[in-house]
Backbone as a printed PyTorch tensor [residue, N CA C, xyz], in Angstrom:
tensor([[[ 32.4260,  12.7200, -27.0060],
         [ 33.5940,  12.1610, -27.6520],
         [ 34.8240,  12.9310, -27.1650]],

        [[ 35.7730,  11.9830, -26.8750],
         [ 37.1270,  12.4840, -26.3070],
         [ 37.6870,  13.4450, -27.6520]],

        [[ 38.7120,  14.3090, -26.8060],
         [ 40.0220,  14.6720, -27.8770],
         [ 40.9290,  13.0930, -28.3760]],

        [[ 40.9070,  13.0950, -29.8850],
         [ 41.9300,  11.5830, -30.4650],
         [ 42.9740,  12.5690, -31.2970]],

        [[ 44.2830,  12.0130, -30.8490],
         [ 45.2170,  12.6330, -31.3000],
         [ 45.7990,  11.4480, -32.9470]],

        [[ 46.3330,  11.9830, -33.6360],
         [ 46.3210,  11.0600, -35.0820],
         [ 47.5740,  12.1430, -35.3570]],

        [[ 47.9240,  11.2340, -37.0350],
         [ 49.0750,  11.7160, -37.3600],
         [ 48.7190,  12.5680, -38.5610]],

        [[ 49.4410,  13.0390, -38.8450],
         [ 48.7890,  14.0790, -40.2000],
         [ 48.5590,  13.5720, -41.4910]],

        [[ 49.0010,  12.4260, -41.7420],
         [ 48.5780,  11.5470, -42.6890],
         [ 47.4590,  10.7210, -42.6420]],

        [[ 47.0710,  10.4380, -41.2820],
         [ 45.8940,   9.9650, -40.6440],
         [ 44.6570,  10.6790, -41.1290]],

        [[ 45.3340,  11.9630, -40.6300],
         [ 43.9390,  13.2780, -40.5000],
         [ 43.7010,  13.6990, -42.1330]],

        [[ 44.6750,  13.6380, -42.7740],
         [ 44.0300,  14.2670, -44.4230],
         [ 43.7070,  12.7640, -44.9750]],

        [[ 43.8560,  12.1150, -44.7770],
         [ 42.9490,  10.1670, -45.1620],
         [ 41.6420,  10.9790, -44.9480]],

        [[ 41.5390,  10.8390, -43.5000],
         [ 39.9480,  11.3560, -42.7130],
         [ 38.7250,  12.6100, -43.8910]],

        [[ 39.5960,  13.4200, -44.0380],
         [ 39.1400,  14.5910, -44.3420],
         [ 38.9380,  14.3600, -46.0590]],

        [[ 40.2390,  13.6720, -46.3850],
         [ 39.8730,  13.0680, -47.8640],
         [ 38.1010,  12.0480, -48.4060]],

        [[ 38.6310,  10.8070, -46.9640],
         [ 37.4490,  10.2730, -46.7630],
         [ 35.8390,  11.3470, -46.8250]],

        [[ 35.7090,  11.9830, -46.0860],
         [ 34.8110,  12.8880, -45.8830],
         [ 34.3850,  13.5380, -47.2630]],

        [[ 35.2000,  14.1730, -47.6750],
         [ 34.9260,  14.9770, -48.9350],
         [ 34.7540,  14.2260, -50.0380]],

        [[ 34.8330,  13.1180, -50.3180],
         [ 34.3780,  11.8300, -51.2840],
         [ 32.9570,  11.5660, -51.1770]],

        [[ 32.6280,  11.1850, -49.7000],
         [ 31.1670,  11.1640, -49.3740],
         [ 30.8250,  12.2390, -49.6040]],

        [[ 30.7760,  13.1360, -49.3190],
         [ 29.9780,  14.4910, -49.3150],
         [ 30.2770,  14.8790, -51.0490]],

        [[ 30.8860,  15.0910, -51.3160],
         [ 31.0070,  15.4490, -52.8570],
         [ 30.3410,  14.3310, -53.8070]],

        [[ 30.9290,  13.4250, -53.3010],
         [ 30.4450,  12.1380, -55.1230],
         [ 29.4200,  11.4220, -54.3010]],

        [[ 29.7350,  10.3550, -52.8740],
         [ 28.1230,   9.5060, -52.6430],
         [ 27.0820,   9.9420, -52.7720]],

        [[ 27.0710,  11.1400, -51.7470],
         [ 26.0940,  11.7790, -51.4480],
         [ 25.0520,  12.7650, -52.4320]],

        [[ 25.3630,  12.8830, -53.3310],
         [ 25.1040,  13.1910, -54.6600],
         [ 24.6080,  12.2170, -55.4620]],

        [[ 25.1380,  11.0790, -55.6030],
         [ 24.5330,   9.3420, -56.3440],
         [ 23.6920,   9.7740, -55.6520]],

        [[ 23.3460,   9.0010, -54.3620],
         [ 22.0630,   8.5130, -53.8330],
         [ 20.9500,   9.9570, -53.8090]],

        [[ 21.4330,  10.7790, -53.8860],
         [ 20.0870,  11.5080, -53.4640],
         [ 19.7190,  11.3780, -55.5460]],

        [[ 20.4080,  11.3980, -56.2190],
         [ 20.0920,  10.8900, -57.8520],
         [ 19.1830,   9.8520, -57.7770]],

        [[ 19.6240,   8.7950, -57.2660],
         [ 19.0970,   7.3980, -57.1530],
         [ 17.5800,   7.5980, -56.6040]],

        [[ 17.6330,   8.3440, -55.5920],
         [ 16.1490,   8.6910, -54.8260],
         [ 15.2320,   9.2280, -55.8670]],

        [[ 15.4480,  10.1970, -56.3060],
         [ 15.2660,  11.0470, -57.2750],
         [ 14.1250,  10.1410, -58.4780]],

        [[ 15.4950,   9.3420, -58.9580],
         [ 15.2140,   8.1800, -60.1220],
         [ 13.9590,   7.6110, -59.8920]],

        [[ 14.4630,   7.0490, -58.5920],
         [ 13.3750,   6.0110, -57.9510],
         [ 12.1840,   6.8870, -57.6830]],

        [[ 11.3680,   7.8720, -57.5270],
         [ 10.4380,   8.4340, -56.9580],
         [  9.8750,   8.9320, -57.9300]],

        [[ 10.5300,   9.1150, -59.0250],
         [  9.9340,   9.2450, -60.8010],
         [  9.3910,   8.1520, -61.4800]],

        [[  9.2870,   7.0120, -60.5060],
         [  8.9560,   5.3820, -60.8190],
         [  7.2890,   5.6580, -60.6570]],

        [[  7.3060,   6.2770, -59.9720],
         [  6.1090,   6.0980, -59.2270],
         [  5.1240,   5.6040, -57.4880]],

        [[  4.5070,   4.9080, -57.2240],
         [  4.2550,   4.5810, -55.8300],
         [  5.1810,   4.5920, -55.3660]],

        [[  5.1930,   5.0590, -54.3180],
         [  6.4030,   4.8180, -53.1510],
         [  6.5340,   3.4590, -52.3030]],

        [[  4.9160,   3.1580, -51.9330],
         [  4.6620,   2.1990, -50.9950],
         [  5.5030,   1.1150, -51.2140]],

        [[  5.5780,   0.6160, -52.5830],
         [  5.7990,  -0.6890, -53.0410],
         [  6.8600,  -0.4460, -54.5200]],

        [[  7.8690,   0.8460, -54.0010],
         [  9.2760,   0.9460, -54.7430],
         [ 10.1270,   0.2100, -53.8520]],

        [[ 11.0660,  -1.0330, -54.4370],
         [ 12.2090,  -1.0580, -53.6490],
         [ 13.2180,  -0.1320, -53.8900]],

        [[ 13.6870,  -0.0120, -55.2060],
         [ 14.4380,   1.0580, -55.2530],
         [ 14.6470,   2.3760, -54.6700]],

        [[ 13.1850,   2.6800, -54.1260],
         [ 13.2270,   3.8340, -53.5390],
         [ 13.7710,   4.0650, -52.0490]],

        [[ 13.3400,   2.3290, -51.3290],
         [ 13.5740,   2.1280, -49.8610],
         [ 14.7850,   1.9110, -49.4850]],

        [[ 15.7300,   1.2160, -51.1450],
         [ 16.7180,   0.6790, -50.7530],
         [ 17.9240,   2.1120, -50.8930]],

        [[ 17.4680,   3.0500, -51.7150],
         [ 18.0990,   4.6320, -51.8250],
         [ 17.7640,   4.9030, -50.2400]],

        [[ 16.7530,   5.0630, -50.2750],
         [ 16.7030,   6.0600, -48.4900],
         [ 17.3740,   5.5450, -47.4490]],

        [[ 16.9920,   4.0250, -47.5310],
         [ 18.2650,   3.4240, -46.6950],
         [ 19.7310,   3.8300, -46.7040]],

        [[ 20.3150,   3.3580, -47.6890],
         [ 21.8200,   3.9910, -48.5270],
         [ 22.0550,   5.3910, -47.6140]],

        [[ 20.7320,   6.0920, -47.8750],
         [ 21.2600,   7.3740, -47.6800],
         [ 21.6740,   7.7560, -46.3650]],

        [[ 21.0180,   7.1160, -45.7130],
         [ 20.7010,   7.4630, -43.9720],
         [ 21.6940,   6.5540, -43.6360]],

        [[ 22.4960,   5.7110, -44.1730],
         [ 23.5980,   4.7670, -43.3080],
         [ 24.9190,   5.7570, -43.6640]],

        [[ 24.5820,   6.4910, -45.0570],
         [ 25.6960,   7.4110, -45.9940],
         [ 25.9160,   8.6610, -44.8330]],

        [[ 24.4490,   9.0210, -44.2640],
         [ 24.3990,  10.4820, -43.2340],
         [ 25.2060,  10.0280, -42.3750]],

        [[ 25.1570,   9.1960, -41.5230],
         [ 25.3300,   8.2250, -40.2290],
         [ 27.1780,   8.5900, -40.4820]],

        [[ 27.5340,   7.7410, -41.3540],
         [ 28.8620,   7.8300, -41.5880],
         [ 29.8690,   8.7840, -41.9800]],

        [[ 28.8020,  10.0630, -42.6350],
         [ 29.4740,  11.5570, -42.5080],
         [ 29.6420,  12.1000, -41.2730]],

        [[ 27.9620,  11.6930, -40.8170],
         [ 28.1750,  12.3160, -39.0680],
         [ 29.1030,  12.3920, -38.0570]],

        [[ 29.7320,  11.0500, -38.3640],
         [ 30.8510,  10.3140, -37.5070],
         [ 31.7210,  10.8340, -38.0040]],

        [[ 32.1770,  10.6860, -39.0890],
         [ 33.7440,  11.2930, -39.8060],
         [ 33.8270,  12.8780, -39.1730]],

        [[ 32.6290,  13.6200, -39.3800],
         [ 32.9810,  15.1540, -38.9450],
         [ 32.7950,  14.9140, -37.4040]],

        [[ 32.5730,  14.4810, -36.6260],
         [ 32.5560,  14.3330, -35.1080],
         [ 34.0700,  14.2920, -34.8360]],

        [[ 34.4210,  12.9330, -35.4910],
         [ 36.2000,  12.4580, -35.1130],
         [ 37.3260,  13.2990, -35.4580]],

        [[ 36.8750,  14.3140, -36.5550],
         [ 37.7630,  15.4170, -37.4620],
         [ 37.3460,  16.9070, -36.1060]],

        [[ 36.4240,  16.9210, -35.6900],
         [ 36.2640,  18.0510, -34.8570],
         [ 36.9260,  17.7830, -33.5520]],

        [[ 37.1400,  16.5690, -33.3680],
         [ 37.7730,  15.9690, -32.2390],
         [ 39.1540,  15.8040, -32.5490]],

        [[ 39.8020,  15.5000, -33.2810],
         [ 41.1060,  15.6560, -33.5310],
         [ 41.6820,  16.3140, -33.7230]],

        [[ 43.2760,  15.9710, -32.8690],
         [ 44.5590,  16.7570, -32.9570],
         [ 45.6840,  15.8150, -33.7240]],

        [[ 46.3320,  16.8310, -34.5000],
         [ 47.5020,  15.9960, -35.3750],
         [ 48.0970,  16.6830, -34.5760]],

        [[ 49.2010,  15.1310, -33.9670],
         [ 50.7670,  15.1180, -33.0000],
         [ 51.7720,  15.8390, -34.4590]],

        [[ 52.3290,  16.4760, -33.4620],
         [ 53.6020,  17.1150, -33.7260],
         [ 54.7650,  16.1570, -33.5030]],

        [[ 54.8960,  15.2550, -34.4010],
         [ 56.1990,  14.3350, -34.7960],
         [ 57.2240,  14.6920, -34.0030]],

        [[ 58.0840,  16.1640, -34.2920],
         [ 59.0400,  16.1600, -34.0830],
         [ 59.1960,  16.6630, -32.1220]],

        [[ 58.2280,  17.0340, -31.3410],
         [ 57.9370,  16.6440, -30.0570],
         [ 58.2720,  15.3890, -29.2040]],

        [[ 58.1940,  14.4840, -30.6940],
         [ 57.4030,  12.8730, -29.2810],
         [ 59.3640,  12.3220, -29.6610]],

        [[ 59.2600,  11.8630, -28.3490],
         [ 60.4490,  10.9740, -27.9430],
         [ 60.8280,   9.3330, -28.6620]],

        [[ 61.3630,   9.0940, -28.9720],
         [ 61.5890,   7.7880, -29.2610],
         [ 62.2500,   6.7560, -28.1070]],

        [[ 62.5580,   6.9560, -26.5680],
         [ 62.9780,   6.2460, -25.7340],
         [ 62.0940,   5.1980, -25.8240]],

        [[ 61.2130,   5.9160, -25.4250],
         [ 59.5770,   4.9770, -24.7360],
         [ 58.3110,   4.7100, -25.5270]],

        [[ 57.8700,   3.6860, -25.6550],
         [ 56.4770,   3.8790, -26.7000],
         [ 55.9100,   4.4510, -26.6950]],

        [[ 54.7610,   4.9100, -27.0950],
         [ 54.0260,   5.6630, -27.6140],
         [ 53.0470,   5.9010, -28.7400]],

        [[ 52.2430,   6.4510, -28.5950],
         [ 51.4650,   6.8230, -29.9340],
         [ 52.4250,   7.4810, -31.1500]],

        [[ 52.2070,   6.5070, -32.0320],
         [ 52.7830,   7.0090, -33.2910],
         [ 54.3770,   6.1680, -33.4460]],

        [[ 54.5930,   5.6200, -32.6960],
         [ 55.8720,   4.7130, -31.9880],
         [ 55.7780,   3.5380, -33.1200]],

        [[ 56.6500,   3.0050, -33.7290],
         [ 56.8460,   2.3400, -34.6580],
         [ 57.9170,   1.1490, -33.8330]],

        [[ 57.6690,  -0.3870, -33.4830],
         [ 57.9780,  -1.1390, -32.5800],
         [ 58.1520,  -2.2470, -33.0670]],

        [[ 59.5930,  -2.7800, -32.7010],
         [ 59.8930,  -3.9180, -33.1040],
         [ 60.1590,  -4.5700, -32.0500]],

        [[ 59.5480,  -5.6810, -32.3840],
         [ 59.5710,  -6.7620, -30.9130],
         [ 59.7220,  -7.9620, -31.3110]],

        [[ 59.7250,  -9.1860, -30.3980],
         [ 60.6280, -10.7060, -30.8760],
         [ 59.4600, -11.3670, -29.8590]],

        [[ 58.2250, -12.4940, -30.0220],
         [ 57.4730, -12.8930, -29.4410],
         [ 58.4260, -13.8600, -28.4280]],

        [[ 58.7170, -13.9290, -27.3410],
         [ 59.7370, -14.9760, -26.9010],
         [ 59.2860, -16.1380, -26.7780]],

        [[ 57.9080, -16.6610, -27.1740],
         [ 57.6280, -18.4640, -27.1820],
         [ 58.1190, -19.0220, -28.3420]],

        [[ 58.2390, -18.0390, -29.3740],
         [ 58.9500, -18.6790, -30.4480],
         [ 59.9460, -18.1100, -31.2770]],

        [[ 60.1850, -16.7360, -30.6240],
         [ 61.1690, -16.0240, -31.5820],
         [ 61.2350, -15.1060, -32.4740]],

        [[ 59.4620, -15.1770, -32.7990],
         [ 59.2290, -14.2310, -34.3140],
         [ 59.3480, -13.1800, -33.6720]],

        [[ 59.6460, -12.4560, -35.2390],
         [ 59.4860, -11.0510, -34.7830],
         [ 58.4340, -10.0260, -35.2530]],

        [[ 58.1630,  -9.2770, -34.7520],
         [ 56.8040,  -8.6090, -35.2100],
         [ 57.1100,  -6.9710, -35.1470]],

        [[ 56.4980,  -6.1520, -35.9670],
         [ 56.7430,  -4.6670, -35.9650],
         [ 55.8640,  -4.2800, -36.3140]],

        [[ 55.4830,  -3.5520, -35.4380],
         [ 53.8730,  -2.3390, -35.7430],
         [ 53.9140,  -0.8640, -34.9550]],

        [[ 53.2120,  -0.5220, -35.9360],
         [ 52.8430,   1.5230, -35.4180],
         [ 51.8860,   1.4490, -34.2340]],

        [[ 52.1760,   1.9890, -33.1640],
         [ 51.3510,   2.2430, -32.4400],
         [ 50.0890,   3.8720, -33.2760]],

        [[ 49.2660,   3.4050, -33.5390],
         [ 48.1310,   4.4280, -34.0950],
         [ 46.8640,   4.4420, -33.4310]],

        [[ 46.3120,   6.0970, -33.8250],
         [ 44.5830,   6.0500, -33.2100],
         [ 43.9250,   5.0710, -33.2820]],

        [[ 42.8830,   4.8530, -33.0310],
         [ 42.1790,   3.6240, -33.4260],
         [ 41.4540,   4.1850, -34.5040]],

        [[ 40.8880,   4.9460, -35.0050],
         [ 40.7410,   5.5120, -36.5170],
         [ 41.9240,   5.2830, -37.5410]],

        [[ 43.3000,   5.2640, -37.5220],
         [ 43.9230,   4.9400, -38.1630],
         [ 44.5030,   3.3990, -38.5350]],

        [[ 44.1990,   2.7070, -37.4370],
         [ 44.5700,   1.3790, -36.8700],
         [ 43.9710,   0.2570, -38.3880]],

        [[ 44.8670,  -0.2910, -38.9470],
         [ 44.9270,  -1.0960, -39.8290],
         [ 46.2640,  -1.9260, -40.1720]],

        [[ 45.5460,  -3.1610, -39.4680],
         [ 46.6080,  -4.7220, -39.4390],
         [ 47.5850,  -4.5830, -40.6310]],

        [[ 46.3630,  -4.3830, -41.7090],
         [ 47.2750,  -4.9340, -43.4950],
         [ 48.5080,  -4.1630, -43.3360]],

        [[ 48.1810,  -2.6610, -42.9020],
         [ 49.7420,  -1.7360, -43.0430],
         [ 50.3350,  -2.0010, -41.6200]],

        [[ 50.2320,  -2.7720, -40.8020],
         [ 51.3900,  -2.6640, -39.7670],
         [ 50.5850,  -1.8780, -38.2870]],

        [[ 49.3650,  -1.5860, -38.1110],
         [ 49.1960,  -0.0490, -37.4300],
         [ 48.1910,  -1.0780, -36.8630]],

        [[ 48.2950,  -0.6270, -35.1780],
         [ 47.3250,  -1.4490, -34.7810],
         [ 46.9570,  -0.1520, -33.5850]],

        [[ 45.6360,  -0.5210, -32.9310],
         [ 45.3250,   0.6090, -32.6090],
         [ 45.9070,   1.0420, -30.9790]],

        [[ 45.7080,   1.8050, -30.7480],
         [ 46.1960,   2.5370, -29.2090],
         [ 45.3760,   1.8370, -27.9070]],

        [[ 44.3740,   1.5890, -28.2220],
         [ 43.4990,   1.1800, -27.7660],
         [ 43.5740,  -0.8380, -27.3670]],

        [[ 44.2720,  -1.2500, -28.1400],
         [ 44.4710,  -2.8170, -28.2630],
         [ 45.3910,  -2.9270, -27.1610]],

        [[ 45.2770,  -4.5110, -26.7430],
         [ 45.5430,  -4.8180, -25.3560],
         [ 46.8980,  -4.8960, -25.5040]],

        [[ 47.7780,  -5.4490, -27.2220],
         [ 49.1000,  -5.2170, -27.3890],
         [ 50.0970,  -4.1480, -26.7830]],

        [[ 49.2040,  -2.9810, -27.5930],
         [ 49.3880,  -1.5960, -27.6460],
         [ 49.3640,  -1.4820, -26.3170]],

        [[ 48.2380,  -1.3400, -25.1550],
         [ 48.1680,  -0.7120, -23.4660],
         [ 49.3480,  -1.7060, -23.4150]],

        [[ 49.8320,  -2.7260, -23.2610],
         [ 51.1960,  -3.3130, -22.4280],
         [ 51.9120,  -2.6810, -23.1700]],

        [[ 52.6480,  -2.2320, -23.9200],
         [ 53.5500,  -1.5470, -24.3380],
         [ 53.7200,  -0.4060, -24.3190]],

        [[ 52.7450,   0.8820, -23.8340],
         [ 52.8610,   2.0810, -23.5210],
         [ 54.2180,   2.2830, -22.1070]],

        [[ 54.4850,   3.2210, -22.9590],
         [ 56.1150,   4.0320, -21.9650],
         [ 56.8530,   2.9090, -21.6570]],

        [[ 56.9100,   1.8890, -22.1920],
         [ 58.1080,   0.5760, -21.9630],
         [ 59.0320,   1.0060, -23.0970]],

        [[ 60.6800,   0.5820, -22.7570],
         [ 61.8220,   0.9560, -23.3680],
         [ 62.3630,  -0.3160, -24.0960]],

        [[ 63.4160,   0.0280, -24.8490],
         [ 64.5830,  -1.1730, -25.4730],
         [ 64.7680,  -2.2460, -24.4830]],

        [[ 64.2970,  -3.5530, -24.4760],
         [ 64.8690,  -4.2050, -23.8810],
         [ 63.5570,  -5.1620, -22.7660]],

        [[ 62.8950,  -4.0650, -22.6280],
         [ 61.5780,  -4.1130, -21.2760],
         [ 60.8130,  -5.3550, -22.1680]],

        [[ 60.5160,  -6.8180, -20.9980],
         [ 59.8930,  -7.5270, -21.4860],
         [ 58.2370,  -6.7340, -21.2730]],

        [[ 57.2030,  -7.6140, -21.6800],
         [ 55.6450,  -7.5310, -21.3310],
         [ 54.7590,  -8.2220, -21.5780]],

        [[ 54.1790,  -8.6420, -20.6730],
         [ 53.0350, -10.2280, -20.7580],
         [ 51.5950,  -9.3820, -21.1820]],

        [[ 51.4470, -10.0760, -22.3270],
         [ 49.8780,  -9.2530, -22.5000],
         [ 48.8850, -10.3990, -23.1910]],

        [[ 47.8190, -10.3580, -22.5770],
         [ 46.2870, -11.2130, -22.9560],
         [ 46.0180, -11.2180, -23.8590]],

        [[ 46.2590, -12.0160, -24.9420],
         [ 45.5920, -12.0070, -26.1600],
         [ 44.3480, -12.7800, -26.1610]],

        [[ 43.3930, -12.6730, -27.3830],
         [ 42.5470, -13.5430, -27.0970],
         [ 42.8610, -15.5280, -27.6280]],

        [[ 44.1110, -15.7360, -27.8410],
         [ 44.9380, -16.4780, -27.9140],
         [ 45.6050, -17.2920, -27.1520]],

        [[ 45.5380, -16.4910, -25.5620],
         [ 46.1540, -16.5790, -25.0410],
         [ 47.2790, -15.6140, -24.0320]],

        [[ 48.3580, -15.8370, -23.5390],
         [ 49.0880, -14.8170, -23.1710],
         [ 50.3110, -14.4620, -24.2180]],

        [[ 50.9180, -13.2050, -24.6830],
         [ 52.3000, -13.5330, -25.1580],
         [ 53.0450, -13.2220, -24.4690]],

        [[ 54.3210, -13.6250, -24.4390],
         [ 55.6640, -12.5760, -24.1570],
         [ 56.0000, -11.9480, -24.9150]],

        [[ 56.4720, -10.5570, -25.1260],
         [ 56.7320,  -9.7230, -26.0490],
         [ 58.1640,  -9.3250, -25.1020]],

        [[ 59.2050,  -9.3100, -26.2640],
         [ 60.8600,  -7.9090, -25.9250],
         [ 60.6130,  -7.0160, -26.7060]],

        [[ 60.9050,  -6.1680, -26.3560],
         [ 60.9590,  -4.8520, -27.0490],
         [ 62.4440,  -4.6570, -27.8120]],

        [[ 62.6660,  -4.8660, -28.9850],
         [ 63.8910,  -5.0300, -29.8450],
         [ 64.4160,  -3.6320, -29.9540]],

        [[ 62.9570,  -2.4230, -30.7520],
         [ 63.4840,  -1.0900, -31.0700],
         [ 62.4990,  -0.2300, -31.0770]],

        [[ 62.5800,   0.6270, -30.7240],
         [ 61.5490,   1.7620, -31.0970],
         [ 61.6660,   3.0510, -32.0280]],

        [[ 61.0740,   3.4530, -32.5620],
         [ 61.6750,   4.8930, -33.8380],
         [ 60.3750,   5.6010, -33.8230]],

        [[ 60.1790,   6.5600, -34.5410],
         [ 59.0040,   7.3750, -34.7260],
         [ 58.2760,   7.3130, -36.3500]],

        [[ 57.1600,   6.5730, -35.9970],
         [ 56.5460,   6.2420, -37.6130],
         [ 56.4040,   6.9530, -38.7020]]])
């Protein structure tokens, strides 16, 4: 796993995330196991299969969270430039087939969520718009189709 750089609000989400599982899930289910194995047979407990399951998808998903947290660096905000896009780049743009306008955070792809605006670094939006300025058109592949995108403004998220 690469170094993923995130924002510091990103990274204590992450670490919040983490310590929820590890403190409160992870605690239920091994209860639940527990419960279930005081039932009796194992062979022919669901409760018991459907806990061990739980648990091992619950491991799986700690595993990952501390992988991506050992791998990450929180950007130093006041470093990054606002000329040119970028990670962490907050972007307002005008689709030119019809005019709308659209504004989103360039974010990790761990942080990357449509509902708030944040789409990931990694998205084909996002690669055409890296280091482009005020003004710079960019044709990018959606699975839609192609858009035209202007670049209206850029600021730091």
């Amino acid at each position: 796993m690469s170094i993923e750089y995130m924002s510091q609000e990103g990274y204590d989400k992450l670490v919040a995330e983490l310590q929820q599982m590890v403190n409160v899930e992870l605690p239920q289910v091994k209860d639940a196991i527990a419960e279930a194995r005081d039932k009796g047979d194992l062979s022919e407990n669901f409760e018991y299969h459907a806990a061990k399951r739980e648990q091992a998808r619950l491991l799986g998903r700690i595993r990952f969270k501390q992988r991506v947290l050992e791998n990450a660096r929180v950007l130093d905000t006041s470093r990054l430039h606002n000329d040119t896009v970028g990670l962490l780049s907050k972007v307002e743009m005008t689709n030119l087939a019809n005019q709308a306008k659209m504004t989103y955070i360039i974010a990790s792809p761990n942080e990357a969520n449509l509902r708030e605006g944040k789409i990931s670094i990694k998205s084909p939006i996002a690669q055409a718009l890296l280091n482009k300025k005020v003004g710079d058109e960019v044709e990018v592949r959606v699975p839609a189709g192609m858009l035209k995108l202007r670049i209206e403004s850029i600021q730091m998220a």
